[in-house]
Tab-separated table of C-alpha atoms in Angstrom:
chain	number	residue	atom	x	y	z
A	20	UNK	CA	-49.379	-37.672	108.129
A	21	UNK	CA	-52.646	-37.175	110.098
A	22	UNK	CA	-55.463	-39.885	110.134
A	23	UNK	CA	-57.978	-37.675	109.642
A	24	UNK	CA	-60.333	-37.400	106.559
A	25	UNK	CA	-58.750	-35.362	103.698
A	26	UNK	CA	-61.640	-32.986	104.033
A	27	UNK	CA	-62.117	-32.972	107.721
A	28	UNK	CA	-60.172	-29.355	107.753
A	29	UNK	CA	-63.481	-27.776	105.623
A	30	UNK	CA	-65.829	-27.649	108.874
A	31	UNK	CA	-62.944	-26.064	110.852
A	32	UNK	CA	-63.300	-22.255	111.860
A	33	UNK	CA	-60.598	-21.042	109.880
A	34	UNK	CA	-60.526	-23.235	107.114
A	35	UNK	CA	-64.337	-22.761	106.888
A	36	UNK	CA	-63.804	-19.036	106.650
A	37	UNK	CA	-61.669	-19.214	103.552
A	38	UNK	CA	-63.914	-21.732	101.729
A	39	UNK	CA	-66.902	-19.289	102.562
A	40	UNK	CA	-64.915	-16.514	101.004
A	41	UNK	CA	-63.999	-18.703	97.923
A	42	UNK	CA	-67.642	-19.052	97.614
A	43	UNK	CA	-67.953	-15.372	97.285
A	44	UNK	CA	-64.907	-15.147	95.064
A	45	UNK	CA	-66.456	-17.724	92.847
A	46	UNK	CA	-69.846	-16.197	92.820
A	47	UNK	CA	-68.439	-12.743	92.113
A	48	UNK	CA	-66.232	-14.449	89.117
A	49	UNK	CA	-69.662	-15.873	87.731
A	50	UNK	CA	-70.656	-12.029	87.973
A	51	UNK	CA	-67.806	-11.144	86.024
A	52	UNK	CA	-68.543	-13.237	83.202
A	53	UNK	CA	-72.205	-12.561	83.093
A	54	UNK	CA	-71.233	-8.985	82.821
A	55	UNK	CA	-68.745	-9.995	79.779
A	56	UNK	CA	-71.572	-11.922	78.066
A	57	UNK	CA	-73.639	-8.792	78.635
A	58	UNK	CA	-70.737	-6.735	76.939
A	59	UNK	CA	-70.233	-8.834	74.340
A	60	UNK	CA	-74.324	-9.030	73.382
A	61	UNK	CA	-74.566	-5.202	73.788
A	62	UNK	CA	-71.447	-4.944	71.228
A	63	UNK	CA	-72.519	-7.175	68.837
A	64	UNK	CA	-76.317	-6.126	68.694
A	65	UNK	CA	-74.541	-2.276	67.587
A	66	UNK	CA	-76.214	-0.505	70.838
A	67	UNK	CA	-74.232	2.603	72.066
A	68	UNK	CA	-73.338	1.659	75.588
A	69	UNK	CA	-70.908	-0.724	75.192
A	70	UNK	CA	-68.090	1.113	77.110
A	71	UNK	CA	-70.764	1.295	80.175
A	72	UNK	CA	-71.078	-2.537	80.319
A	73	UNK	CA	-67.426	-2.964	79.560
A	74	UNK	CA	-66.412	-0.713	82.985
A	75	UNK	CA	-68.948	-3.192	84.913
A	76	UNK	CA	-66.641	-6.291	83.620
A	77	UNK	CA	-63.540	-4.517	84.840
A	78	UNK	CA	-65.479	-3.279	88.212
A	79	UNK	CA	-66.735	-6.829	88.830
A	80	UNK	CA	-63.073	-8.180	88.285
A	81	UNK	CA	-61.598	-5.683	90.754
A	82	UNK	CA	-64.173	-6.870	93.306
A	83	UNK	CA	-62.942	-10.546	92.631
A	84	UNK	CA	-59.643	-9.287	93.359
A	85	UNK	CA	-60.469	-7.734	96.386
A	86	UNK	CA	-62.044	-11.209	97.630
A	87	UNK	CA	-58.867	-13.064	96.417
A	88	UNK	CA	-56.650	-10.850	98.456
A	89	UNK	CA	-58.802	-11.515	101.622
A	90	UNK	CA	-58.470	-15.307	101.162
A	91	UNK	CA	-55.110	-14.859	100.904
A	92	UNK	CA	-54.876	-12.894	103.965
A	93	UNK	CA	-56.928	-15.375	105.789
A	94	UNK	CA	-54.474	-18.494	104.735
A	95	UNK	CA	-51.768	-16.474	105.770
A	96	UNK	CA	-53.066	-16.422	109.457
A	97	UNK	CA	-52.926	-19.176	111.817
A	98	UNK	CA	-51.698	-22.716	111.353
A	99	UNK	CA	-53.696	-24.666	108.513
A	100	UNK	CA	-52.980	-27.887	107.224
A	101	UNK	CA	-50.589	-27.836	104.696
A	102	UNK	CA	-53.226	-29.673	102.382
A	103	UNK	CA	-56.106	-27.339	102.818
A	104	UNK	CA	-53.954	-24.339	102.370
A	105	UNK	CA	-52.441	-25.777	98.907
A	106	UNK	CA	-55.630	-26.795	97.647
A	107	UNK	CA	-57.786	-23.391	98.539
A	108	UNK	CA	-54.661	-21.371	97.098
A	109	UNK	CA	-54.942	-23.832	93.578
A	110	UNK	CA	-58.641	-22.887	93.486
A	111	UNK	CA	-58.264	-19.513	94.006
A	112	UNK	CA	-55.533	-18.680	91.850
A	113	UNK	CA	-56.682	-20.689	88.740
A	114	UNK	CA	-60.393	-19.296	89.439
A	115	UNK	CA	-58.890	-15.813	89.324
A	116	UNK	CA	-57.815	-16.778	85.610
A	117	UNK	CA	-61.374	-17.131	84.846
A	118	UNK	CA	-62.078	-13.482	85.693
A	119	UNK	CA	-58.952	-12.290	84.177
A	120	UNK	CA	-59.602	-13.742	80.664
A	121	UNK	CA	-63.609	-12.305	81.094
A	122	UNK	CA	-62.185	-8.898	81.703
A	123	UNK	CA	-59.692	-9.155	78.934
A	124	UNK	CA	-62.546	-10.317	76.202
A	125	UNK	CA	-64.572	-7.309	77.282
A	126	UNK	CA	-61.774	-4.634	77.167
A	127	UNK	CA	-60.599	-5.694	73.744
A	128	UNK	CA	-63.900	-5.282	72.050
A	129	UNK	CA	-63.588	-1.531	72.882
A	130	UNK	CA	-61.326	-1.404	70.035
A	131	UNK	CA	-63.805	-2.955	67.511
A	132	UNK	CA	-66.375	-1.555	65.310
A	133	UNK	CA	-69.319	-4.027	65.073
A	134	UNK	CA	-70.762	-2.579	62.205
A	135	UNK	CA	-67.562	-3.738	60.236
A	136	UNK	CA	-68.491	-7.267	61.319
A	137	UNK	CA	-70.926	-9.710	59.308
A	138	UNK	CA	-74.006	-10.901	60.804
A	139	UNK	CA	-72.985	-14.244	61.382
A	140	UNK	CA	-69.664	-13.262	62.989
A	141	UNK	CA	-71.327	-11.216	65.475
A	142	UNK	CA	-73.615	-14.203	66.180
A	143	UNK	CA	-71.037	-16.490	66.747
A	144	UNK	CA	-69.490	-14.465	69.186
A	145	UNK	CA	-72.560	-13.786	71.284
A	146	UNK	CA	-72.753	-17.559	71.281
A	147	UNK	CA	-69.201	-18.255	72.590
A	148	UNK	CA	-69.679	-15.616	75.293
A	149	UNK	CA	-73.283	-17.417	76.183
A	150	UNK	CA	-71.333	-20.616	76.379
A	151	UNK	CA	-68.662	-19.032	78.352
A	152	UNK	CA	-70.901	-17.933	80.921
A	153	UNK	CA	-72.652	-21.432	81.053
A	154	UNK	CA	-69.669	-23.272	81.939
A	155	UNK	CA	-68.865	-20.859	84.589
A	156	UNK	CA	-72.270	-21.222	86.040
A	157	UNK	CA	-71.669	-24.791	85.944
A	158	UNK	CA	-68.621	-24.698	87.858
A	159	UNK	CA	-70.124	-22.812	90.526
A	160	UNK	CA	-72.907	-25.113	91.110
A	161	UNK	CA	-69.990	-27.816	91.161
A	162	UNK	CA	-67.986	-26.116	93.558
A	163	UNK	CA	-71.273	-25.553	96.133
A	164	UNK	CA	-71.934	-29.031	95.765
A	165	UNK	CA	-68.359	-29.853	96.814
A	166	UNK	CA	-69.180	-28.838	100.503
A	167	UNK	CA	-72.271	-30.615	100.454
A	168	UNK	CA	-72.024	-33.811	98.528
A	169	UNK	CA	-68.526	-34.830	96.979
A	170	UNK	CA	-69.881	-37.620	95.079
A	171	UNK	CA	-72.211	-35.390	92.890
A	172	UNK	CA	-69.590	-33.082	92.825
A	173	UNK	CA	-67.258	-35.538	91.097
A	174	UNK	CA	-70.189	-36.193	88.372
A	175	UNK	CA	-70.424	-32.610	87.547
A	176	UNK	CA	-66.856	-31.974	87.112
A	177	UNK	CA	-67.354	-34.338	84.103
A	178	UNK	CA	-70.094	-32.082	82.993
A	179	UNK	CA	-67.652	-29.139	83.472
A	180	UNK	CA	-64.788	-30.963	81.108
A	181	UNK	CA	-67.659	-32.174	78.784
A	182	UNK	CA	-68.954	-28.774	78.114
A	183	UNK	CA	-65.359	-27.343	77.699
A	184	UNK	CA	-64.729	-29.586	74.986
A	185	UNK	CA	-67.869	-28.562	73.465
A	186	UNK	CA	-66.683	-24.635	73.455
A	187	UNK	CA	-63.586	-25.564	72.303
A	188	UNK	CA	-65.201	-27.505	69.227
A	189	UNK	CA	-67.577	-24.295	68.408
A	190	UNK	CA	-64.538	-22.293	68.418
A	191	UNK	CA	-62.722	-24.546	66.306
A	192	UNK	CA	-65.380	-25.500	63.706
A	193	UNK	CA	-67.465	-22.208	63.875
A	194	UNK	CA	-65.836	-18.920	65.133
A	195	UNK	CA	-62.548	-19.088	64.127
A	196	UNK	CA	-63.989	-20.177	59.934
A	197	UNK	CA	-66.229	-17.025	60.340
A	198	UNK	CA	-63.141	-14.721	61.515
A	199	UNK	CA	-60.620	-16.285	58.699
A	200	UNK	CA	-63.619	-15.685	55.895
A	201	UNK	CA	-64.447	-12.237	57.084
A	202	UNK	CA	-60.766	-11.432	57.323
A	203	UNK	CA	-59.969	-12.570	53.863
A	204	UNK	CA	-63.007	-10.432	52.439
A	205	UNK	CA	-62.509	-7.336	54.538
A	206	UNK	CA	-58.862	-7.330	54.317
A	207	UNK	CA	-58.617	-5.864	58.082
A	208	UNK	CA	-55.735	-7.752	59.453
A	209	UNK	CA	-55.709	-5.705	62.854
A	210	UNK	CA	-59.262	-6.112	63.419
A	211	UNK	CA	-58.801	-9.800	62.784
A	212	UNK	CA	-56.294	-10.265	65.148
A	213	UNK	CA	-57.962	-8.247	67.992
A	214	UNK	CA	-61.301	-10.814	66.902
A	215	UNK	CA	-59.023	-13.714	67.753
A	216	UNK	CA	-57.769	-12.342	71.016
A	217	UNK	CA	-61.152	-12.109	72.065
A	218	UNK	CA	-62.204	-15.693	70.910
A	219	UNK	CA	-59.022	-16.732	72.850
A	220	UNK	CA	-60.264	-14.974	76.165
A	221	UNK	CA	-63.515	-16.409	76.066
A	222	UNK	CA	-62.005	-19.965	75.212
A	223	UNK	CA	-59.457	-19.387	78.080
A	224	UNK	CA	-62.483	-18.740	80.589
A	225	UNK	CA	-63.727	-22.406	79.662
A	226	UNK	CA	-60.028	-23.765	80.094
A	227	UNK	CA	-59.578	-22.357	83.376
A	228	UNK	CA	-62.904	-23.249	84.139
A	229	UNK	CA	-62.127	-26.970	83.696
A	230	UNK	CA	-58.785	-26.325	85.698
A	231	UNK	CA	-60.874	-25.379	88.502
A	232	UNK	CA	-62.912	-28.463	88.117
A	233	UNK	CA	-59.806	-30.768	87.977
A	234	UNK	CA	-59.141	-29.555	91.371
A	235	UNK	CA	-62.658	-30.217	92.653
A	236	UNK	CA	-62.201	-33.358	91.069
A	237	UNK	CA	-59.009	-34.379	93.132
A	238	UNK	CA	-60.564	-33.160	96.428
A	239	UNK	CA	-63.802	-35.029	95.721
A	240	UNK	CA	-61.924	-38.413	94.846
A	241	UNK	CA	-60.025	-38.447	98.011
A	242	UNK	CA	-63.285	-38.183	100.084
A	243	UNK	CA	-64.820	-41.035	98.717
C-alpha cells in the first residue's frame, strides 16, 4: 500500500475534477430538495401551481443525474487510486438516493387533494419537508468542510446524524399518528397509503443524508 496520506489524492488533477463535480452534484441535490419542500408547501397551502412546482423537482433531479453521469465518466478515465475511486463512487451513489426520494415525495402529492386533509396533517407534512431540506443543507455544508478542514467536518457529521434522529422521531411521534387519525376518520385508505409513502420518501431523504455523512466521517477519521 502507498505511504501517501489517505486524502493526498484530493489535490491531484483528475481526482480534484471528480470531487469538484461532486460538489456540483451535492449542490444540485440540495436544489432538488429545496424544490421538493416548495412543492410540498404549495400543495399543503392549497395553491394551484403544484404541478409546476413538482415539475421543477423532476427537472432538478434530472440535472443531478446528468452530473452523476459526468462524475462516473471522469472516474473511468485514467488511473485513480482505488481508495479514491471507491469513496467518490459511494458518495455519489448514496447522495443520488437523496434526490430520488425528494423527487418521489413531490411526484406522489400530485395524486392527492390537499383540501381533503386536516390542517394539522398539512402542517406536519410541511414541517417534515422543511426538516428534510435542513438536513440536506447541513450535509452539503459538511462535505464542503471536508475539503477544507476534516476535523470540523467530523464534528458536523455528528450533527447530521443527530438531525436524522430528530426527523425520524418527528415522523414516528407526530406525522404518522396524524395520518392514522385522519385515515380512521376519513376512511380514505388509498389516500392514507400515498401519504405514508410521501412521508417515507422524506424520511429517506434524511436517512440517505446520514449515510453520506457516514462516508464523509470515514474519510475524515483517516486523515486525522
